[in-house]
Amino acid sequence: MRKSLAVLCSAAALTGGLGTLAAPPASAASGCWQSAGSWWCYNRVGAPVYGYKDLAFLYPDPSRIVGYMYSNPSWFTCRWEGSGSEYYVGGPHPYRWEWTVADNGARGWMKDTAISSETNPIPSCL
């Protein structure tokens, strides 16, 4: 499982900047959409991207910002549903985080509340 996530992250990092970004169909404009091997979502410009707690990237570290996302839309690889007050972000998915790469190249997690598109279509990281 950890190896799969690392492979997904590496593949997404390679494909994230390649090709042109296809706009979502009008019927899916409110949700994230898949293009060029990644999931694209509208997000808050300047949203922080948080680090991770272990070498397998499995758990966000809400105490450590590793970069910021100035692009919009931005790409994401997968989503993670945490539990407990440490991972609480609020919103319609109160414990959800999405894996991405900040604009400075640092890998990490974005809080679901920083994303305005519906993130349910993004696959689970686990």
PDB file of C-alpha atoms in Angstrom:
ATOM      1  CA  MET A   1       0.000   0.000   0.000  1.00  0.00           C
ATOM      2  CA  ARG A   2       2.754   2.465   0.900  1.00  0.00           C
ATOM      3  CA  LYS A   3       4.715   1.521  -2.185  1.00  0.00           C
ATOM      4  CA  SER A   4       1.611   2.090  -4.315  1.00  0.00           C
ATOM      5  CA  LEU A   5       1.128   5.591  -2.913  1.00  0.00           C
ATOM      6  CA  ALA A   6       4.769   6.468  -3.566  1.00  0.00           C
ATOM      7  CA  VAL A   7       4.462   5.219  -7.148  1.00  0.00           C
ATOM      8  CA  LEU A   8       1.229   7.177  -7.634  1.00  0.00           C
ATOM      9  CA  CYS A   9       2.838  10.334  -6.305  1.00  0.00           C
ATOM     10  CA  SER A  10       5.884   9.950  -8.538  1.00  0.00           C
ATOM     11  CA  ALA A  11       3.765   9.283 -11.612  1.00  0.00           C
ATOM     12  CA  ALA A  12       1.513  12.220 -10.852  1.00  0.00           C
ATOM     13  CA  ALA A  13       4.500  14.503 -10.372  1.00  0.00           C
ATOM     14  CA  LEU A  14       5.761  13.503 -13.798  1.00  0.00           C
ATOM     15  CA  THR A  15       2.421  13.894 -15.552  1.00  0.00           C
ATOM     16  CA  GLY A  16       1.121  16.865 -13.616  1.00  0.00           C
ATOM     17  CA  GLY A  17       2.894  19.416 -15.746  1.00  0.00           C
ATOM     18  CA  LEU A  18       2.625  17.647 -19.099  1.00  0.00           C
ATOM     19  CA  GLY A  19       0.083  18.246 -21.812  1.00  0.00           C
ATOM     20  CA  THR A  20      -2.785  20.648 -21.847  1.00  0.00           C
ATOM     21  CA  LEU A  21      -5.389  20.748 -19.158  1.00  0.00           C
ATOM     22  CA  ALA A  22      -8.748  19.665 -20.466  1.00  0.00           C
ATOM     23  CA  ALA A  23     -11.601  21.660 -18.999  1.00  0.00           C
ATOM     24  CA  PRO A  24     -14.310  19.647 -17.291  1.00  0.00           C
ATOM     25  CA  PRO A  25     -17.582  19.106 -19.111  1.00  0.00           C
ATOM     26  CA  ALA A  26     -20.236  21.655 -18.188  1.00  0.00           C
ATOM     27  CA  SER A  27     -22.194  19.025 -16.268  1.00  0.00           C
ATOM     28  CA  ALA A  28     -19.191  18.340 -14.022  1.00  0.00           C
ATOM     29  CA  ALA A  29     -18.042  21.935 -13.556  1.00  0.00           C
ATOM     30  CA  SER A  30     -18.643  21.810  -9.798  1.00  0.00           C
ATOM     31  CA  GLY A  31     -16.600  18.633  -9.260  1.00  0.00           C
ATOM     32  CA  CYS A  32     -12.966  17.684  -9.773  1.00  0.00           C
ATOM     33  CA  TRP A  33     -12.170  16.144 -13.156  1.00  0.00           C
ATOM     34  CA  GLN A  34      -9.526  13.805 -14.511  1.00  0.00           C
ATOM     35  CA  SER A  35      -7.060  14.906 -17.183  1.00  0.00           C
ATOM     36  CA  ALA A  36      -3.469  13.972 -18.092  1.00  0.00           C
ATOM     37  CA  GLY A  37      -3.385  11.251 -15.430  1.00  0.00           C
ATOM     38  CA  SER A  38      -4.263  13.560 -12.527  1.00  0.00           C
ATOM     39  CA  TRP A  39      -7.361  14.924 -10.839  1.00  0.00           C
ATOM     40  CA  TRP A  40      -7.861  18.664 -11.305  1.00  0.00           C
ATOM     41  CA  CYS A  41      -9.844  20.846  -8.905  1.00  0.00           C
ATOM     42  CA  TYR A  42     -10.489  24.516  -8.335  1.00  0.00           C
ATOM     43  CA  ASN A  43      -8.791  25.675  -5.169  1.00  0.00           C
ATOM     44  CA  ARG A  44      -8.092  28.776  -3.123  1.00  0.00           C
ATOM     45  CA  VAL A  45      -5.083  30.632  -4.555  1.00  0.00           C
ATOM     46  CA  GLY A  46      -2.333  30.784  -1.952  1.00  0.00           C
ATOM     47  CA  ALA A  47      -3.635  27.779  -0.001  1.00  0.00           C
ATOM     48  CA  PRO A  48      -0.988  26.106   2.172  1.00  0.00           C
ATOM     49  CA  VAL A  49       0.280  22.615   1.440  1.00  0.00           C
ATOM     50  CA  TYR A  50       1.207  20.687   4.562  1.00  0.00           C
ATOM     51  CA  GLY A  51       3.970  18.148   5.059  1.00  0.00           C
ATOM     52  CA  TYR A  52       3.608  14.535   6.050  1.00  0.00           C
ATOM     53  CA  LYS A  53       4.444  12.607   9.216  1.00  0.00           C
ATOM     54  CA  ASP A  54       6.109   9.468   7.900  1.00  0.00           C
ATOM     55  CA  LEU A  55       8.281   8.388   5.000  1.00  0.00           C
ATOM     56  CA  ALA A  56       5.326   6.707   3.282  1.00  0.00           C
ATOM     57  CA  PHE A  57       3.483  10.069   2.997  1.00  0.00           C
ATOM     58  CA  LEU A  58       0.388   8.494   4.556  1.00  0.00           C
ATOM     59  CA  TYR A  59      -0.466  11.063   7.216  1.00  0.00           C
ATOM     60  CA  PRO A  60      -0.618  14.858   6.952  1.00  0.00           C
ATOM     61  CA  ASP A  61       1.365  16.941   9.410  1.00  0.00           C
ATOM     62  CA  PRO A  62      -1.015  19.851  10.155  1.00  0.00           C
ATOM     63  CA  SER A  63       1.743  21.665  12.055  1.00  0.00           C
ATOM     64  CA  ARG A  64       4.165  21.973   9.103  1.00  0.00           C
ATOM     65  CA  ILE A  65       3.530  24.012   5.945  1.00  0.00           C
ATOM     66  CA  VAL A  66       5.880  22.953   3.128  1.00  0.00           C
ATOM     67  CA  GLY A  67       4.631  25.265   0.386  1.00  0.00           C
ATOM     68  CA  TYR A  68       1.691  27.082  -1.151  1.00  0.00           C
ATOM     69  CA  MET A  69      -0.577  26.524  -4.133  1.00  0.00           C
ATOM     70  CA  TYR A  70      -0.825  29.639  -6.302  1.00  0.00           C
ATOM     71  CA  SER A  71      -2.111  27.790  -9.377  1.00  0.00           C
ATOM     72  CA  ASN A  72      -5.845  27.367  -9.893  1.00  0.00           C
ATOM     73  CA  PRO A  73      -7.010  24.832 -10.912  1.00  0.00           C
ATOM     74  CA  SER A  74      -4.421  22.500  -9.403  1.00  0.00           C
ATOM     75  CA  TRP A  75      -3.866  18.770  -9.651  1.00  0.00           C
ATOM     76  CA  PHE A  76      -4.288  16.146  -6.962  1.00  0.00           C
ATOM     77  CA  THR A  77      -3.475  12.444  -6.829  1.00  0.00           C
ATOM     78  CA  CYS A  78      -5.713  11.037  -4.112  1.00  0.00           C
ATOM     79  CA  ARG A  79      -7.681  11.873  -0.978  1.00  0.00           C
ATOM     80  CA  TRP A  80      -7.350  10.715   2.610  1.00  0.00           C
ATOM     81  CA  GLU A  81      -9.980  10.618   5.339  1.00  0.00           C
ATOM     82  CA  GLY A  82      -8.470  11.173   8.759  1.00  0.00           C
ATOM     83  CA  SER A  83     -10.051  11.032  12.181  1.00  0.00           C
ATOM     84  CA  GLY A  84      -9.474  12.844  15.428  1.00  0.00           C
ATOM     85  CA  SER A  85      -9.124  16.516  16.214  1.00  0.00           C
ATOM     86  CA  GLU A  86      -5.610  16.730  14.763  1.00  0.00           C
ATOM     87  CA  TYR A  87      -6.929  16.150  11.224  1.00  0.00           C
ATOM     88  CA  TYR A  88     -10.146  18.163  11.498  1.00  0.00           C
ATOM     89  CA  VAL A  89     -10.500  20.745   8.697  1.00  0.00           C
ATOM     90  CA  GLY A  90     -14.249  21.498   8.767  1.00  0.00           C
ATOM     91  CA  GLY A  91     -16.528  21.814   5.754  1.00  0.00           C
ATOM     92  CA  PRO A  92     -18.611  19.091   4.138  1.00  0.00           C
ATOM     93  CA  HIS A  93     -15.735  16.563   4.455  1.00  0.00           C
ATOM     94  CA  PRO A  94     -14.435  17.510   7.911  1.00  0.00           C
ATOM     95  CA  TYR A  95     -11.430  15.152   7.994  1.00  0.00           C
ATOM     96  CA  ARG A  96     -10.472  15.031   4.300  1.00  0.00           C
ATOM     97  CA  TRP A  97      -7.050  15.937   2.879  1.00  0.00           C
ATOM     98  CA  GLU A  98      -5.776  15.708  -0.742  1.00  0.00           C
ATOM     99  CA  TRP A  99      -2.263  14.729  -1.857  1.00  0.00           C
ATOM    100  CA  THR A 100      -0.557  17.160  -4.255  1.00  0.00           C
ATOM    101  CA  VAL A 101       2.656  19.015  -5.019  1.00  0.00           C
ATOM    102  CA  ALA A 102       2.966  22.664  -3.972  1.00  0.00           C
ATOM    103  CA  ASP A 103       4.086  25.215  -6.537  1.00  0.00           C
ATOM    104  CA  ASN A 104       7.583  25.136  -5.019  1.00  0.00           C
ATOM    105  CA  GLY A 105       7.823  21.382  -5.799  1.00  0.00           C
ATOM    106  CA  ALA A 106       7.298  20.133  -2.240  1.00  0.00           C
ATOM    107  CA  ARG A 107       4.973  17.146  -1.902  1.00  0.00           C
ATOM    108  CA  GLY A 108       2.249  17.290   0.684  1.00  0.00           C
ATOM    109  CA  TRP A 109      -1.376  17.512   1.692  1.00  0.00           C
ATOM    110  CA  MET A 110      -3.952  20.240   1.110  1.00  0.00           C
ATOM    111  CA  LYS A 111      -6.948  20.648   3.376  1.00  0.00           C
ATOM    112  CA  ASP A 112     -10.220  19.832   1.639  1.00  0.00           C
ATOM    113  CA  THR A 113     -11.623  23.194   2.734  1.00  0.00           C
ATOM    114  CA  ALA A 114      -9.067  24.924   0.457  1.00  0.00           C
ATOM    115  CA  ILE A 115     -10.656  23.228  -2.571  1.00  0.00           C
ATOM    116  CA  SER A 116     -13.869  24.640  -3.995  1.00  0.00           C
ATOM    117  CA  SER A 117     -14.585  21.719  -6.359  1.00  0.00           C
ATOM    118  CA  GLU A 118     -16.334  18.625  -5.019  1.00  0.00           C
ATOM    119  CA  THR A 119     -13.535  16.170  -4.170  1.00  0.00           C
ATOM    120  CA  ASN A 120     -15.612  12.965  -3.994  1.00  0.00           C
ATOM    121  CA  PRO A 121     -14.449  11.865  -7.497  1.00  0.00           C
ATOM    122  CA  ILE A 122     -10.786  11.792  -6.388  1.00  0.00           C
ATOM    123  CA  PRO A 123      -9.790   8.218  -5.497  1.00  0.00           C
ATOM    124  CA  SER A 124      -8.818   7.246  -1.974  1.00  0.00           C
ATOM    125  CA  CYS A 125      -5.078   7.043  -1.231  1.00  0.00           C
ATOM    126  CA  LEU A 126      -5.502   3.782   0.680  1.00  0.00           C
TER     127      LEU A 126
END
